[in-house]
Short mmCIF file of C-alpha atoms and ligand atoms in Angstrom, two decimals:
data_model
loop_
_atom_site.label_atom_id
_atom_site.label_comp_id
_atom_site.label_asym_id
_atom_site.label_seq_id
_atom_site.Cartn_x
_atom_site.Cartn_y
_atom_site.Cartn_z
CA MET R 209 -0.02 -0.13 -0.01
CA ARG R 210 1.30 3.22 -0.97
CA LEU R 211 1.06 6.15 1.40
CA VAL R 212 0.18 9.67 -0.88
CA ARG R 213 0.82 13.23 1.10
CA THR R 214 -0.19 15.45 -1.27
CA PRO R 215 -2.86 16.16 -4.35
CA ARG R 216 -0.63 16.71 -6.64
CA GLU R 217 1.21 13.11 -6.33
CA MET R 218 -2.45 11.53 -5.76
CA SER R 219 -3.84 13.07 -8.75
CA ARG R 220 -0.64 11.66 -11.00
CA LEU R 221 -1.24 8.17 -8.83
CA ALA R 222 -4.61 7.48 -9.90
CA GLN R 223 -4.21 9.09 -13.59
CA SER R 224 -1.79 6.61 -14.40
CA TRP R 225 -4.18 3.63 -13.11
CA ARG R 226 -7.35 5.36 -15.49
CA ARG R 227 -4.31 4.95 -18.47
CA LYS R 228 -4.07 1.74 -17.64
CA GLY R 229 -7.80 1.16 -17.66
CA LEU R 230 -7.76 0.49 -13.84
CA SER R 231 -11.15 1.62 -12.35
CA ILE R 232 -10.65 3.36 -8.97
CA GLY R 233 -12.83 3.15 -5.46
CA LEU R 234 -12.53 6.08 -2.76
CA VAL R 235 -13.36 5.73 0.32
CA PRO R 236 -13.21 9.33 2.24
CA THR R 237 -12.30 8.88 5.98
CA MET R 238 -11.59 11.13 8.78
CA GLY R 239 -9.58 8.32 10.35
CA ALA R 240 -9.73 6.83 13.62
CA LEU R 241 -10.92 3.68 11.85
CA HIS R 242 -13.64 0.98 12.94
CA GLN R 243 -14.90 -1.62 11.20
CA GLY R 244 -17.71 0.86 9.36
CA HIS R 245 -15.10 2.46 7.26
CA LEU R 246 -13.17 -1.23 6.86
CA SER R 247 -16.83 -2.64 5.28
CA LEU R 248 -16.63 0.06 3.29
CA MET R 249 -13.13 -0.26 1.97
CA ARG R 250 -13.82 -4.34 1.31
CA ARG R 251 -16.35 -3.55 -0.78
CA ALA R 252 -14.15 -0.77 -2.78
CA ARG R 253 -11.94 -3.91 -2.81
CA ARG R 254 -14.40 -6.23 -4.32
CA GLU R 255 -15.67 -3.71 -7.02
CA ASN R 256 -12.65 -1.73 -8.47
CA ARG R 257 -9.37 -2.97 -9.48
CA ARG R 258 -7.75 -0.24 -7.26
CA VAL R 259 -8.84 1.42 -3.80
CA VAL R 260 -8.01 4.41 -2.56
CA ALA R 261 -8.57 5.33 1.39
CA SER R 262 -8.40 9.08 2.60
CA VAL R 263 -7.79 9.98 6.27
CA PHE R 264 -8.28 13.70 6.25
CA VAL R 265 -9.95 15.86 9.57
CA ASN R 266 -11.20 18.14 7.86
CA LYS R 267 -11.28 21.57 9.68
CA LEU R 268 -13.61 23.12 7.52
CA GLN R 269 -16.95 20.99 8.72
CA PHE R 270 -16.14 21.34 12.44
CA GLY R 271 -17.87 24.59 14.33
CA PRO R 272 -15.62 26.50 16.41
CA ASN R 273 -16.58 24.99 19.50
CA GLU R 274 -16.99 21.37 18.33
CA ASP R 275 -14.01 18.90 18.47
CA PHE R 276 -11.42 19.41 16.26
CA ALA R 277 -8.61 19.71 18.23
CA ARG R 278 -9.24 16.41 20.34
CA TYR R 279 -10.80 14.44 17.49
CA PRO R 280 -8.84 10.89 17.69
CA ARG R 281 -5.69 10.85 15.08
CA PRO R 282 -4.10 7.09 15.39
CA PHE R 283 -2.41 7.19 12.46
CA ALA R 284 0.03 4.32 12.75
CA ARG R 285 -2.96 2.10 13.56
CA ASP R 286 -5.12 3.57 10.54
CA ARG R 287 -2.32 2.52 8.34
CA GLY R 288 -2.19 -0.92 9.11
CA LEU R 289 -6.08 -1.54 9.14
CA CYS R 290 -6.00 0.20 5.32
CA ALA R 291 -3.34 -2.41 4.50
CA SER R 292 -5.62 -4.92 5.88
CA ALA R 293 -8.48 -4.27 4.00
CA GLY R 294 -6.52 -4.14 0.76
CA ALA R 295 -6.27 -0.47 0.02
CA ASP R 296 -3.72 0.28 -2.86
CA ALA R 297 -3.06 3.85 -1.49
CA LEU R 298 -3.58 5.46 1.76
CA TYR R 299 -4.37 9.30 0.97
CA ARG R 300 -3.11 11.71 4.03
CA PRO R 301 -2.80 15.03 2.96
CA GLY R 302 -1.68 17.61 5.00
CA ALA R 303 -4.18 20.67 5.75
CA ALA R 304 -1.94 23.52 4.04
CA SER R 305 -1.64 21.14 1.03
CA MET R 306 -5.85 21.11 0.96
CA TYR R 307 -6.13 24.55 1.78
CA PRO R 308 -3.35 26.45 1.06
CA ARG R 309 -3.02 29.87 2.00
CA GLY R 310 -5.98 32.12 -0.07
CA PHE R 311 -8.04 29.24 -0.31
CA ARG R 312 -11.63 30.90 -0.88
CA THR R 313 -13.95 28.40 -2.57
CA HIS R 314 -16.33 26.72 -1.28
CA ALA R 315 -19.44 23.82 -2.56
CA GLU R 316 -22.47 24.57 -1.10
CA VAL R 317 -25.76 22.51 -1.04
CA GLU R 318 -28.33 24.55 -0.61
CA GLY R 319 -31.81 23.20 0.96
CA LEU R 320 -30.82 19.95 2.14
CA SER R 321 -27.75 20.97 3.98
CA GLU R 322 -29.61 23.36 6.37
CA LEU R 323 -31.91 20.88 7.40
CA LEU R 324 -31.86 18.30 10.48
CA CYS R 325 -27.89 18.54 11.13
CA GLY R 326 -27.36 21.32 9.62
CA ARG R 327 -29.89 23.60 11.90
CA PHE R 328 -27.47 22.39 14.85
CA ARG R 329 -23.93 22.85 12.96
CA PRO R 330 -24.10 25.15 10.27
CA GLY R 331 -21.26 25.04 7.57
CA HIS R 332 -20.69 21.52 8.35
CA PHE R 333 -22.38 20.43 5.21
CA ARG R 334 -20.56 22.91 3.42
CA GLY R 335 -17.11 21.83 4.77
CA VAL R 336 -18.00 17.81 3.30
CA ALA R 337 -19.24 19.00 0.15
CA THR R 338 -15.99 21.32 -0.55
CA ILE R 339 -13.40 18.60 0.87
CA VAL R 340 -15.30 15.90 -1.14
CA LEU R 341 -15.50 17.50 -4.22
CA LYS R 342 -11.77 18.54 -4.02
CA LEU R 343 -10.69 14.63 -3.16
CA LEU R 344 -13.32 13.59 -6.09
CA LEU R 345 -11.34 16.10 -8.59
CA GLN R 346 -8.04 15.06 -7.16
CA VAL R 347 -8.91 10.71 -7.38
CA ARG R 348 -11.79 10.93 -10.35
CA PRO R 349 -12.66 7.74 -9.10
CA ASP R 350 -15.42 5.60 -10.53
CA ARG R 351 -17.08 4.94 -7.10
CA LEU R 352 -17.42 6.58 -4.16
CA TYR R 353 -18.22 4.27 -0.86
CA LEU R 354 -20.04 6.15 1.68
CA GLY R 355 -21.74 4.76 4.99
CA GLU R 356 -25.56 5.06 5.37
CA LYS R 357 -24.62 6.01 8.99
CA ASP R 358 -24.35 9.75 8.05
CA PHE R 359 -27.50 9.93 5.74
CA GLN R 360 -27.78 13.19 5.42
CA GLN R 361 -24.22 13.63 4.32
CA LEU R 362 -25.12 10.94 1.69
CA MET R 363 -27.79 12.55 0.35
CA VAL R 364 -26.37 15.97 0.39
CA LEU R 365 -23.28 14.50 -2.06
CA ARG R 366 -25.53 12.56 -4.22
CA ARG R 367 -27.16 16.09 -4.79
CA MET R 368 -23.80 17.34 -5.42
CA ILE R 369 -22.45 14.87 -7.86
CA GLN R 370 -25.69 14.69 -9.87
CA ASP R 371 -26.03 18.70 -9.79
CA MET R 372 -22.18 19.27 -10.78
CA ASP R 373 -22.10 16.45 -13.59
CA LEU R 374 -19.50 14.35 -11.69
CA GLY R 375 -20.25 11.06 -12.99
CA VAL R 376 -18.94 8.96 -9.96
CA ARG R 377 -21.34 6.29 -8.86
CA VAL R 378 -22.04 6.98 -5.32
CA VAL R 379 -22.21 3.30 -3.51
CA ALA R 380 -24.36 3.34 -0.48
CA CYS R 381 -23.24 1.18 2.54
CA ARG R 382 -25.23 -0.10 5.47
CA THR R 383 -24.58 0.89 8.69
CA ILE R 384 -21.98 -1.52 11.00
CA ARG R 385 -23.28 -1.69 14.77
CA GLU R 386 -21.88 -3.02 17.83
CA PRO R 387 -23.93 -6.21 19.14
CA ASP R 388 -26.09 -3.59 21.44
CA GLY R 389 -27.56 -1.63 18.52
CA LEU R 390 -25.18 1.37 18.78
CA ALA R 391 -23.74 2.42 15.40
CA LEU R 392 -19.89 2.32 15.22
CA SER R 393 -18.61 5.83 15.29
CA SER R 394 -15.51 7.62 16.05
CA ARG R 395 -16.51 9.63 18.56
CA ASN R 396 -17.81 6.47 20.51
CA ALA R 397 -14.59 6.76 22.38
CA TYR R 398 -15.49 10.13 23.77
CA LEU R 399 -18.00 8.04 25.80
CA SER R 400 -18.10 7.72 29.41
CA PRO R 401 -18.69 4.00 30.45
CA GLU R 402 -21.97 5.64 32.07
CA GLU R 403 -22.86 7.30 28.82
CA ARG R 404 -21.82 4.13 26.57
CA ALA R 405 -24.45 2.29 28.35
CA HIS R 406 -27.09 4.73 27.28
CA ALA R 407 -25.73 5.21 23.96
CA PRO R 408 -27.36 2.29 22.41
CA ARG R 409 -30.90 3.96 23.40
CA LEU R 410 -30.72 6.08 20.34
CA PHE R 411 -31.15 2.91 18.22
CA ARG R 412 -33.76 1.48 20.20
CA ALA R 413 -35.50 4.95 19.82
CA LEU R 414 -35.44 4.55 15.92
CA LEU R 415 -37.01 0.96 16.58
CA ALA R 416 -39.66 2.12 18.53
CA GLY R 417 -40.20 5.10 15.79
CA ALA R 418 -40.33 2.07 13.06
CA ALA R 419 -42.59 0.06 15.36
CA ALA R 420 -45.06 3.27 16.03
CA ALA R 421 -44.70 4.01 11.70
CA ARG R 422 -46.16 0.89 10.81
CA ARG R 423 -49.16 0.86 13.13
CA ARG R 424 -52.48 1.48 11.60
CA GLY R 425 -53.33 5.09 12.03
CA ALA R 426 -49.71 6.47 12.30
CA THR R 427 -48.86 9.83 12.38
CA PRO R 428 -45.33 11.76 12.22
CA ALA R 429 -46.28 13.33 15.64
CA LEU R 430 -46.97 9.76 16.80
CA VAL R 431 -43.76 8.38 15.47
CA ARG R 432 -41.83 11.64 17.04
CA ARG R 433 -43.24 10.90 20.46
CA ALA R 434 -42.27 6.93 20.47
CA MET R 435 -38.74 7.87 19.53
CA LEU R 436 -38.49 10.43 22.60
CA ARG R 437 -40.08 8.33 25.07
CA GLU R 438 -36.76 6.20 24.41
CA ILE R 439 -34.63 8.77 25.05
CA ARG R 440 -36.19 10.88 27.84
CA GLY R 441 -34.63 10.49 31.17
CA ILE R 442 -30.74 9.34 29.93
CA PRO R 443 -29.07 11.60 32.51
CA GLY R 444 -27.32 14.64 30.74
CA VAL R 445 -28.85 14.09 27.10
CA ARG R 446 -30.22 16.94 24.93
CA ILE R 447 -31.88 16.51 21.99
CA ASP R 448 -31.03 17.53 18.51
CA TYR R 449 -34.21 15.78 16.63
CA LEU R 450 -35.78 12.58 16.44
CA LEU R 451 -38.08 12.72 13.41
CA ALA R 452 -39.75 10.67 10.88
CA VAL R 453 -38.39 12.24 6.97
CA ASP R 454 -39.18 11.59 3.28
CA PRO R 455 -35.79 10.09 2.51
CA GLY R 456 -35.30 12.62 -0.37
CA THR R 457 -36.26 15.69 0.95
CA LEU R 458 -35.49 15.45 4.57
CA LEU R 459 -38.83 17.06 5.27
CA GLU R 460 -41.04 15.63 7.83
CA PRO R 461 -44.28 14.12 5.52
CA ALA R 462 -47.69 15.92 6.53
CA ALA R 463 -49.14 12.49 6.50
CA MET R 464 -47.97 9.07 6.81
CA GLY R 465 -49.08 8.04 3.45
CA GLY R 466 -48.08 8.61 -0.16
CA LEU R 467 -44.58 8.49 -0.11
CA ARG R 468 -43.55 5.41 -1.84
CA GLY R 469 -43.75 3.61 1.31
CA VAL R 470 -40.64 4.49 2.85
CA LEU R 471 -39.59 7.02 5.47
CA ARG R 472 -36.15 7.25 7.28
CA LEU R 473 -36.36 7.93 10.81
CA VAL R 474 -33.71 9.84 11.64
CA GLY R 475 -32.11 11.29 15.25
CA ALA R 476 -29.27 13.16 16.42
CA ILE R 477 -28.50 13.38 20.65
CA ARG R 478 -25.96 14.61 22.78
CA ILE R 479 -24.84 12.53 25.65
CA GLY R 480 -22.54 14.90 27.89
CA ARG R 481 -20.09 16.35 25.48
CA THR R 482 -20.65 13.58 22.78
CA ARG R 483 -23.08 13.58 19.85
CA LEU R 484 -24.19 10.55 18.36
CA ILE R 485 -26.45 10.30 15.10
CA ASP R 486 -28.20 7.51 13.64
CA ASN R 487 -30.84 6.86 11.26
CA ILE R 488 -32.87 3.46 9.66
CA PRO R 489 -35.45 3.24 7.21
CA VAL R 490 -38.94 1.94 7.54
CA TYR R 491 -41.44 0.65 4.96
CA CYS R 492 -44.91 1.61 6.24
CA GLY R 493 -48.80 1.13 5.52
CA GLU R 494 -47.90 -2.44 3.80
P1 AMP I 748 -16.15 9.54 8.89
O1 AMP I 748 -15.14 9.35 9.51
O2 AMP I 748 -16.50 9.59 10.28
O3 AMP I 748 -16.20 10.97 8.60
O4 AMP I 748 -16.81 8.47 7.81
C1 AMP I 748 -15.97 8.26 6.92
C2 AMP I 748 -17.03 7.30 6.10
O5 AMP I 748 -17.23 5.98 7.06
C3 AMP I 748 -18.65 7.85 5.90
O6 AMP I 748 -18.78 7.22 4.28
C4 AMP I 748 -19.54 7.38 6.69
O7 AMP I 748 -20.68 7.38 6.62
C5 AMP I 748 -18.79 5.67 7.26
N1 AMP I 748 -19.35 5.66 7.88
C6 AMP I 748 -19.04 5.76 9.54
N2 AMP I 748 -19.36 5.08 10.34
C7 AMP I 748 -19.95 3.96 10.11
C8 AMP I 748 -20.77 2.69 10.12
N3 AMP I 748 -20.94 2.50 11.67
N4 AMP I 748 -21.11 2.07 9.33
C9 AMP I 748 -20.97 2.35 7.85
N5 AMP I 748 -20.38 3.01 7.42
C10 AMP I 748 -19.75 4.17 8.32
#
């Protein structure tokens, strides 16, 4: 596995592969890798001749009071994991090479970026869209591997790729969970043992919401209430949102019917200083 450190070196390597007709899969990450990330890399390995995994803690997507400084950066471990998952290149650019002095251009996906997490993390999706656009232009992969765990991010990036004719196929990969249901996340490492014990309740709330959504006479308000019941009472918890949304628009439907039967239950809560997000699909009305 080759370690690549600059956009120039990355573009050249990817170009040499394309000239040989080798397909390329890109897996962007912020490192502190876990089985969720590795499942993306293994899928990319199966579907492409060359796999690029990137590790870049993107300051642009963190708010001023968020965890950029303390975000875990276990690089030696990440490097070993990328190699074992079969990546051909580990792309780890420095911040100065990604955002050199004078950098002024951003990618903004209107509408979708302002909902849900966007309301609580202004500028977050602009930062995500900007870095992923840069990575796509540097690597020019055939396929981009993204986790459903970050469902809004997936929708924002799909929109950008379609709107800007980027011509890369998005491969959405299912969420990998702990045995107790907690979605794997690099941020789970922040949880104290007591907080960790409460954390699976976010997934349980989504399951309760799904059961409520499938009931006859379900309404968005009833589904919301079913989810809230599971979360209330966790010590130190703050709920950013718990909603049933149309997966295309990310808006809460006026009623449960008429949505091609599919809704997405989405949630974001804070336990202590740690923000957790999760989501599941629900097929209602059958
Ligand atoms: P991150 O390092 O958090 O920016 O995540 C990098 C990629 O891994 C994103 O596409 C995430 O959606 C995906 N990802 C993160 N956690 C999981 C998980 N538990 N299961 C599947 N994919 C995940």
